């Protein structure tokens, strides 16, 4: 696993300060020549409420539950043998444990899947995933709160009802391809400013060809942060943009450079769960006296201002649509808030991808 950093800006005059200074952080997994398939435990939590018996939207003529049964059949086939295990939990207004990995006590809807995985006696030697099936008709909880209720980092798999006929294909990719190509799990990146006046402001993630995103947490004093990446597959690349607030001042490093940020981390090898440290990378900039040669600095500022405006316009548009949808729901019209949330996340991902390409990949 290779960890690298890059910034297009190499010089900041010491008289200037820089807000939201962008640093690209990249993780790149090597391509596996020999596939090692670690044993996997999967909990499938399936909504069996009345709405799941309705026909799926789009081209499919089947019921939602029929499509899920078909998809689960593919999952079971893919996981057969190789010491893999699966347990099924169904729920409507009650929770039913259909099959179990181990005997356990039910702990309530939402956290029961995590309880099953945590109660495993051999959890340190096996990978674990939760597959959550629901059509979102139950409006007693918000989609964005699922992660907090489960108390763990969840691999996101979005599917609108209009595209439900493709759920078998998506789960086939997850259980057949993803589980055989994983090279790293529990991957985490650590960030630490090296100058007392440098602070972390925000972190954005971008993953090519995927709707996944990684969680990150910045400390209250903005002097440290962690990016929780999770699973990385063979030959996969993850990219993040870390934004720093850089003060005026002289360099604190060699040759008048200012050491801004230390980037490191660790991961566990998927086949033996051995912890491996990522090589540390140091981000620096030169801090000369007043100069007129910092064209790249002004160019980046202009591009950042442009993309911030695009994001604000997008946010305003979706806030308006959400308000209209809520008003329709109060009037008795079926709410499609969950679909709007998926579209909003997809739009934000596209914008982040284009912004990253604009700033780091296109020459000025």
CSV table of C-alpha atoms in Angstrom, one decimal:
chain,number,residue,atom,x,y,z
A,1,UNK,CA,0.0,0.0,0.0
A,2,UNK,CA,1.4,3.4,-1.1
A,3,UNK,CA,0.6,6.6,0.7
A,4,UNK,CA,1.5,9.9,-1.1
A,5,UNK,CA,0.7,13.6,-0.9
A,6,UNK,CA,0.7,16.4,-3.4
A,7,UNK,CA,0.0,20.1,-3.5
A,8,UNK,CA,0.1,22.3,-6.6
A,9,UNK,CA,1.2,25.3,-4.4
A,10,UNK,CA,4.9,25.1,-3.5
A,11,UNK,CA,5.4,28.8,-2.5
A,12,UNK,CA,3.6,31.1,-0.1
A,13,UNK,CA,5.1,34.5,0.6
A,14,UNK,CA,5.7,34.9,4.3
A,15,UNK,CA,3.6,38.0,4.4
A,16,UNK,CA,0.5,36.1,3.2
A,17,UNK,CA,-1.8,33.7,5.0
A,18,UNK,CA,-3.8,31.1,3.1
A,19,UNK,CA,-7.2,29.9,4.1
A,20,UNK,CA,-8.3,26.4,2.9
A,21,UNK,CA,-4.9,25.5,1.5
A,22,UNK,CA,-5.6,22.2,-0.5
A,23,UNK,CA,-3.4,19.1,0.0
A,24,UNK,CA,-4.1,15.9,-2.0
A,25,UNK,CA,-3.7,12.6,-0.1
A,26,UNK,CA,-3.7,9.4,-2.1
A,27,UNK,CA,-3.7,5.7,-1.1
A,28,UNK,CA,-2.9,3.2,-3.8
A,29,UNK,CA,-3.1,-0.6,-3.3
A,30,UNK,CA,-0.8,-2.8,-5.3
A,31,UNK,CA,-2.3,-5.3,-7.8
A,32,UNK,CA,-2.6,-8.8,-6.3
A,33,UNK,CA,-0.9,-11.5,-8.4
A,34,UNK,CA,-2.3,-14.3,-6.2
A,35,UNK,CA,-5.8,-13.9,-4.8
A,36,UNK,CA,-6.2,-14.8,-1.1
A,37,UNK,CA,-9.8,-15.1,-0.1
A,38,UNK,CA,-10.3,-14.4,3.7
A,39,UNK,CA,-13.3,-16.0,5.5
A,40,UNK,CA,-16.3,-13.6,5.6
A,41,UNK,CA,-19.3,-13.2,7.9
A,42,UNK,CA,-22.3,-11.4,6.5
A,43,UNK,CA,-25.5,-10.3,8.3
A,44,UNK,CA,-28.4,-9.6,6.0
A,45,UNK,CA,-31.1,-7.4,7.6
A,46,UNK,CA,-34.2,-7.6,5.5
A,47,UNK,CA,-37.4,-5.4,5.7
A,48,UNK,CA,-40.4,-7.6,5.2
A,49,UNK,CA,-43.1,-5.0,5.9
A,50,UNK,CA,-46.1,-4.7,3.6
A,51,UNK,CA,-44.6,-2.3,1.1
A,52,UNK,CA,-41.9,-4.8,0.3
A,53,UNK,CA,-44.6,-7.0,-1.3
A,54,UNK,CA,-45.4,-4.3,-3.8
A,55,UNK,CA,-44.0,-4.4,-7.4
A,56,UNK,CA,-40.7,-2.7,-7.9
A,57,UNK,CA,-40.6,0.4,-10.1
A,58,UNK,CA,-38.8,0.7,-13.4
A,59,UNK,CA,-38.5,-2.0,-16.0
A,60,UNK,CA,-38.9,-4.9,-13.5
A,61,UNK,CA,-42.3,-6.6,-13.2
A,62,UNK,CA,-41.3,-8.5,-10.0
A,63,UNK,CA,-42.2,-7.7,-6.4
A,64,UNK,CA,-39.4,-6.0,-4.4
A,65,UNK,CA,-39.2,-9.1,-2.1
A,66,UNK,CA,-38.9,-11.4,-5.1
A,67,UNK,CA,-35.9,-9.4,-6.3
A,68,UNK,CA,-34.3,-9.5,-2.9
A,69,UNK,CA,-34.8,-13.2,-2.6
A,70,UNK,CA,-33.1,-13.6,-6.0
A,71,UNK,CA,-30.2,-11.4,-4.9
A,72,UNK,CA,-29.8,-13.3,-1.6
A,73,UNK,CA,-29.7,-16.5,-3.6
A,74,UNK,CA,-26.8,-15.2,-5.5
A,75,UNK,CA,-25.0,-14.0,-2.3
A,76,UNK,CA,-25.4,-17.5,-0.7
A,77,UNK,CA,-24.1,-19.2,-3.9
A,78,UNK,CA,-21.0,-16.8,-4.0
A,79,UNK,CA,-20.3,-17.4,-0.3
A,80,UNK,CA,-20.7,-21.2,-0.3
A,81,UNK,CA,-17.7,-23.0,1.0
A,82,UNK,CA,-14.4,-21.3,1.9
A,83,UNK,CA,-15.5,-21.2,5.5
A,84,UNK,CA,-17.9,-18.2,4.9
A,85,UNK,CA,-20.9,-17.7,7.1
A,86,UNK,CA,-24.2,-15.8,6.7
A,87,UNK,CA,-27.0,-14.9,9.1
A,88,UNK,CA,-30.4,-13.4,8.3
A,89,UNK,CA,-32.5,-11.0,10.4
A,90,UNK,CA,-35.9,-10.0,9.2
A,91,UNK,CA,-38.0,-7.1,10.6
A,92,UNK,CA,-41.2,-5.2,10.2
A,93,UNK,CA,-42.7,-4.1,13.5
A,94,UNK,CA,-40.8,-7.0,15.2
A,95,UNK,CA,-37.4,-8.5,14.7
A,96,UNK,CA,-36.9,-12.2,13.8
A,97,UNK,CA,-33.6,-14.0,13.8
A,98,UNK,CA,-33.9,-16.5,10.9
A,99,UNK,CA,-30.4,-18.0,11.0
A,100,UNK,CA,-27.6,-17.3,13.4
A,101,UNK,CA,-23.8,-17.3,13.5
A,102,UNK,CA,-23.9,-17.8,17.3
A,103,UNK,CA,-26.6,-17.8,19.9
A,104,UNK,CA,-27.2,-14.3,21.2
A,105,UNK,CA,-29.7,-11.9,22.8
A,106,UNK,CA,-31.7,-9.7,20.5
A,107,UNK,CA,-30.8,-6.0,21.2
A,108,UNK,CA,-33.3,-4.2,19.1
A,109,UNK,CA,-33.8,-3.1,15.5
A,110,UNK,CA,-30.8,-1.4,13.9
A,111,UNK,CA,-28.1,-2.6,16.4
A,112,UNK,CA,-28.9,-6.3,16.2
A,113,UNK,CA,-26.7,-6.8,13.2
A,114,UNK,CA,-23.7,-5.3,14.9
A,115,UNK,CA,-24.5,-7.4,18.0
A,116,UNK,CA,-24.3,-10.5,16.0
A,117,UNK,CA,-20.9,-9.6,14.5
A,118,UNK,CA,-19.4,-8.4,17.8
A,119,UNK,CA,-20.5,-11.5,19.6
A,120,UNK,CA,-18.5,-13.8,17.3
A,121,UNK,CA,-15.8,-15.7,19.2
A,122,UNK,CA,-13.4,-15.6,16.2
A,123,UNK,CA,-14.2,-12.1,15.0
A,124,UNK,CA,-10.5,-11.1,14.9
A,125,UNK,CA,-9.8,-13.7,12.2
A,126,UNK,CA,-12.8,-13.0,9.9
A,127,UNK,CA,-14.1,-10.0,7.8
A,128,UNK,CA,-17.6,-8.8,8.5
A,129,UNK,CA,-20.2,-7.0,6.4
A,130,UNK,CA,-23.8,-5.9,6.9
A,131,UNK,CA,-26.3,-5.8,4.0
A,132,UNK,CA,-29.4,-3.8,4.8
A,133,UNK,CA,-32.5,-4.2,2.6
A,134,UNK,CA,-35.3,-1.7,2.9
A,135,UNK,CA,-37.4,0.3,0.4
A,136,UNK,CA,-37.4,3.3,2.7
A,137,UNK,CA,-41.2,3.4,3.1
A,138,UNK,CA,-40.8,3.4,6.9
A,139,UNK,CA,-40.4,7.2,7.7
A,140,UNK,CA,-39.8,6.6,11.4
A,141,UNK,CA,-36.0,7.0,10.9
A,142,UNK,CA,-33.7,9.0,8.7
A,143,UNK,CA,-31.3,7.3,6.3
A,144,UNK,CA,-28.5,9.5,7.4
A,145,UNK,CA,-29.0,8.3,11.0
A,146,UNK,CA,-28.5,4.6,10.2
A,147,UNK,CA,-24.7,4.8,10.6
A,148,UNK,CA,-25.1,6.3,14.1
A,149,UNK,CA,-27.7,3.8,15.1
A,150,UNK,CA,-25.5,0.8,14.0
A,151,UNK,CA,-22.4,2.3,15.7
A,152,UNK,CA,-20.0,1.3,12.9
A,153,UNK,CA,-18.7,2.4,9.6
A,154,UNK,CA,-20.9,1.0,6.8
A,155,UNK,CA,-20.0,0.4,3.2
A,156,UNK,CA,-22.6,2.4,1.3
A,157,UNK,CA,-24.7,0.7,-1.4
A,158,UNK,CA,-27.3,3.0,-2.9
A,159,UNK,CA,-30.1,1.8,-5.1
A,160,UNK,CA,-33.3,3.6,-6.1
A,161,UNK,CA,-36.5,1.7,-6.5
A,162,UNK,CA,-36.5,2.4,-10.2
A,163,UNK,CA,-33.2,0.5,-10.5
A,164,UNK,CA,-34.0,-2.3,-8.1
A,165,UNK,CA,-33.8,-5.0,-10.9
A,166,UNK,CA,-30.0,-4.4,-10.8
A,167,UNK,CA,-29.6,-5.3,-7.1
A,168,UNK,CA,-28.6,-8.9,-7.9
A,169,UNK,CA,-25.8,-7.7,-10.2
A,170,UNK,CA,-24.6,-5.2,-7.5
A,171,UNK,CA,-24.6,-7.8,-4.7
A,172,UNK,CA,-22.9,-10.3,-7.0
A,173,UNK,CA,-20.0,-7.8,-7.5
A,174,UNK,CA,-19.8,-7.2,-3.7
A,175,UNK,CA,-19.8,-10.8,-2.6
A,176,UNK,CA,-18.0,-12.4,-5.6
A,177,UNK,CA,-15.5,-9.8,-6.7
A,178,UNK,CA,-15.1,-7.5,-3.7
A,179,UNK,CA,-14.4,-10.3,-1.1
A,180,UNK,CA,-11.8,-11.9,-3.3
A,181,UNK,CA,-9.9,-8.8,-4.2
A,182,UNK,CA,-9.6,-7.1,-0.7
A,183,UNK,CA,-6.1,-6.5,0.3
A,184,UNK,CA,-6.6,-4.1,3.3
A,185,UNK,CA,-9.2,-3.6,6.0
A,186,UNK,CA,-9.5,-1.2,8.9
A,187,UNK,CA,-7.5,1.3,6.9
A,188,UNK,CA,-7.0,4.6,8.7
A,189,UNK,CA,-5.1,7.8,7.7
A,190,UNK,CA,-3.7,10.1,10.5
A,191,UNK,CA,-3.2,13.8,9.9
A,192,UNK,CA,-1.1,16.1,12.1
A,193,UNK,CA,-0.2,19.8,11.5
A,194,UNK,CA,3.5,20.4,12.1
A,195,UNK,CA,3.4,24.2,12.6
A,196,UNK,CA,1.7,25.7,15.7
A,197,UNK,CA,-0.2,28.1,13.5
A,198,UNK,CA,-1.4,25.6,11.0
A,199,UNK,CA,-5.0,24.2,11.5
A,200,UNK,CA,-7.1,21.6,9.7
A,201,UNK,CA,-10.3,23.1,8.3
A,202,UNK,CA,-12.0,20.3,6.4
A,203,UNK,CA,-11.6,17.0,4.5
A,204,UNK,CA,-13.2,15.9,1.3
A,205,UNK,CA,-13.1,12.4,-0.3
A,206,UNK,CA,-13.3,11.2,-3.9
A,207,UNK,CA,-13.3,7.6,-5.0
A,208,UNK,CA,-13.3,6.9,-8.8
A,209,UNK,CA,-16.1,4.8,-10.1
A,210,UNK,CA,-17.8,4.4,-6.8
A,211,UNK,CA,-20.5,6.0,-4.6
A,212,UNK,CA,-18.5,5.2,-1.5
A,213,UNK,CA,-17.2,7.8,0.8
A,214,UNK,CA,-14.9,7.7,3.8
A,215,UNK,CA,-15.6,9.1,7.2
A,216,UNK,CA,-13.3,11.6,8.7
A,217,UNK,CA,-13.0,13.3,12.1
A,218,UNK,CA,-11.1,16.5,12.9
A,219,UNK,CA,-10.3,17.1,16.6
A,220,UNK,CA,-11.9,20.1,18.4
A,221,UNK,CA,-8.6,22.0,18.5
A,222,UNK,CA,-8.1,21.3,14.7
A,223,UNK,CA,-4.6,19.9,15.4
A,224,UNK,CA,-5.2,16.3,14.4
A,225,UNK,CA,-7.6,14.3,12.3
A,226,UNK,CA,-8.3,10.7,11.2
A,227,UNK,CA,-9.7,9.5,7.9
A,228,UNK,CA,-11.5,6.1,8.3
A,229,UNK,CA,-11.0,4.4,4.9
A,230,UNK,CA,-11.9,0.8,5.7
A,231,UNK,CA,-11.6,-1.7,2.9
A,232,UNK,CA,-9.3,-1.3,-0.1
A,233,UNK,CA,-9.2,-3.7,-3.0
A,234,UNK,CA,-6.4,-4.8,-5.3
A,235,UNK,CA,-5.2,-2.0,-7.5
A,236,UNK,CA,-7.8,0.4,-6.0
A,237,UNK,CA,-7.0,4.1,-5.4
A,238,UNK,CA,-8.5,6.4,-2.8
A,239,UNK,CA,-8.1,10.1,-2.9
A,240,UNK,CA,-8.8,12.8,-0.4
A,241,UNK,CA,-8.4,16.6,-0.3
A,242,UNK,CA,-7.3,18.0,3.1
A,243,UNK,CA,-7.7,21.8,3.6
A,244,UNK,CA,-5.4,23.7,5.9
A,245,UNK,CA,-5.4,27.2,7.3
A,246,UNK,CA,-1.8,28.5,6.9
A,247,UNK,CA,-0.7,31.6,8.8
A,248,UNK,CA,1.7,34.3,7.9
A,249,UNK,CA,5.3,33.7,9.0
A,250,UNK,CA,8.7,32.3,8.3
A,251,UNK,CA,9.6,28.7,7.6
A,252,UNK,CA,10.2,26.4,10.5
A,253,UNK,CA,12.1,23.8,8.5
A,254,UNK,CA,15.3,23.5,6.5
A,255,UNK,CA,16.1,26.1,3.8
A,256,UNK,CA,13.3,28.4,4.8
A,257,UNK,CA,10.5,25.9,4.2
A,258,UNK,CA,7.5,25.6,6.5
A,259,UNK,CA,6.5,22.1,7.5
A,260,UNK,CA,2.7,22.0,7.3
A,261,UNK,CA,1.4,18.5,7.7
A,262,UNK,CA,2.5,15.0,8.6
A,263,UNK,CA,0.4,12.2,6.9
A,264,UNK,CA,0.6,8.6,8.1
A,265,UNK,CA,-1.6,5.7,9.1
A,266,UNK,CA,-2.0,2.0,9.1
A,267,UNK,CA,-4.1,-0.9,7.7
A,268,UNK,CA,-4.6,-4.6,8.4
A,269,UNK,CA,-3.8,-7.2,5.7
A,270,UNK,CA,-7.1,-8.9,4.8
A,271,UNK,CA,-5.7,-12.5,4.8
A,272,UNK,CA,-4.1,-12.5,8.3
A,273,UNK,CA,-5.2,-9.2,9.9
A,274,UNK,CA,-1.6,-8.2,10.6
A,275,UNK,CA,-1.3,-4.5,11.2
A,276,UNK,CA,1.0,-2.7,8.7
A,277,UNK,CA,2.1,1.0,9.1
A,278,UNK,CA,1.8,3.3,6.1
A,279,UNK,CA,4.9,5.3,5.3
A,280,UNK,CA,4.8,8.9,6.6
A,281,UNK,CA,4.7,11.8,4.2
A,282,UNK,CA,5.5,15.4,5.1
A,283,UNK,CA,3.9,18.4,3.3
A,284,UNK,CA,6.0,21.5,3.1
A,285,UNK,CA,6.0,24.9,1.3
A,286,UNK,CA,8.6,27.6,0.8
A,287,UNK,CA,8.1,30.9,2.6
A,288,UNK,CA,10.2,33.6,0.8
A,289,UNK,CA,9.9,37.4,1.1
A,290,UNK,CA,7.5,39.4,-1.0
A,291,UNK,CA,7.4,38.2,-4.6
A,292,UNK,CA,5.3,38.5,-7.7
A,293,UNK,CA,6.0,34.9,-8.9
A,294,UNK,CA,3.1,33.2,-7.1
A,295,UNK,CA,0.8,32.8,-10.1
A,296,UNK,CA,-0.2,29.3,-9.0
A,297,UNK,CA,-1.4,30.7,-5.6
A,298,UNK,CA,-3.8,33.2,-7.2
A,299,UNK,CA,-5.0,30.6,-9.8
A,300,UNK,CA,-5.9,28.1,-7.1
A,301,UNK,CA,-7.7,30.7,-5.1
A,302,UNK,CA,-9.8,31.6,-8.1
A,303,UNK,CA,-10.7,28.0,-8.9
A,304,UNK,CA,-11.6,27.3,-5.2
A,305,UNK,CA,-13.9,30.3,-5.1
A,306,UNK,CA,-15.6,29.1,-8.3
A,307,UNK,CA,-16.2,25.6,-7.0
A,308,UNK,CA,-17.4,26.9,-3.6
A,309,UNK,CA,-20.0,28.9,-5.5
A,310,UNK,CA,-21.1,25.8,-7.5
A,311,UNK,CA,-21.5,23.9,-4.2
A,312,UNK,CA,-23.6,26.7,-2.6
A,313,UNK,CA,-25.9,26.8,-5.7
A,314,UNK,CA,-26.4,23.0,-5.6
A,315,UNK,CA,-27.2,23.1,-1.8
A,316,UNK,CA,-29.7,25.9,-2.3
A,317,UNK,CA,-31.4,23.9,-5.2
A,318,UNK,CA,-31.8,20.7,-3.1
A,319,UNK,CA,-33.0,22.6,0.0
A,320,UNK,CA,-35.7,24.1,-2.2
A,321,UNK,CA,-36.7,20.7,-3.6
A,322,UNK,CA,-36.7,19.2,-0.1
A,323,UNK,CA,-39.0,21.9,1.2
A,324,UNK,CA,-41.4,21.3,-1.7
A,325,UNK,CA,-41.3,17.5,-1.1
A,326,UNK,CA,-42.1,17.9,2.6
A,327,UNK,CA,-45.0,20.2,1.7
A,328,UNK,CA,-46.3,17.6,-0.7
A,329,UNK,CA,-46.0,14.9,1.9
A,330,UNK,CA,-48.1,17.0,4.4
A,331,UNK,CA,-50.7,17.2,1.6
A,332,UNK,CA,-50.8,13.4,1.3
A,333,UNK,CA,-48.5,13.0,-1.7
A,334,UNK,CA,-46.0,10.1,-1.4
A,335,UNK,CA,-42.6,11.5,-0.3
A,336,UNK,CA,-39.6,10.7,-2.4
A,337,UNK,CA,-37.1,12.3,0.1
A,338,UNK,CA,-34.9,9.2,0.1
A,339,UNK,CA,-34.5,9.4,-3.7
A,340,UNK,CA,-33.6,13.1,-3.4
A,341,UNK,CA,-31.0,12.3,-0.8
A,342,UNK,CA,-29.3,9.7,-3.1
A,343,UNK,CA,-29.3,12.2,-6.0
A,344,UNK,CA,-27.9,14.9,-3.8
A,345,UNK,CA,-25.0,12.7,-2.6
A,346,UNK,CA,-24.3,11.6,-6.2
A,347,UNK,CA,-24.2,15.3,-7.4
A,348,UNK,CA,-21.8,16.2,-4.6
A,349,UNK,CA,-19.6,13.3,-5.5
A,350,UNK,CA,-19.4,14.4,-9.2
A,351,UNK,CA,-18.6,18.0,-8.2
A,352,UNK,CA,-15.9,16.9,-5.8
A,353,UNK,CA,-14.4,14.7,-8.6
A,354,UNK,CA,-14.4,17.6,-11.1
A,355,UNK,CA,-13.0,20.0,-8.6
A,356,UNK,CA,-10.2,17.7,-7.8
A,357,UNK,CA,-9.5,17.2,-11.5
A,358,UNK,CA,-9.6,20.9,-12.2
A,359,UNK,CA,-7.2,21.9,-9.4
A,360,UNK,CA,-4.7,19.0,-9.5
A,361,UNK,CA,-4.8,17.4,-12.9
A,362,UNK,CA,-5.2,20.3,-15.4
A,363,UNK,CA,-2.1,22.3,-16.1
A,364,UNK,CA,-2.4,26.1,-15.9
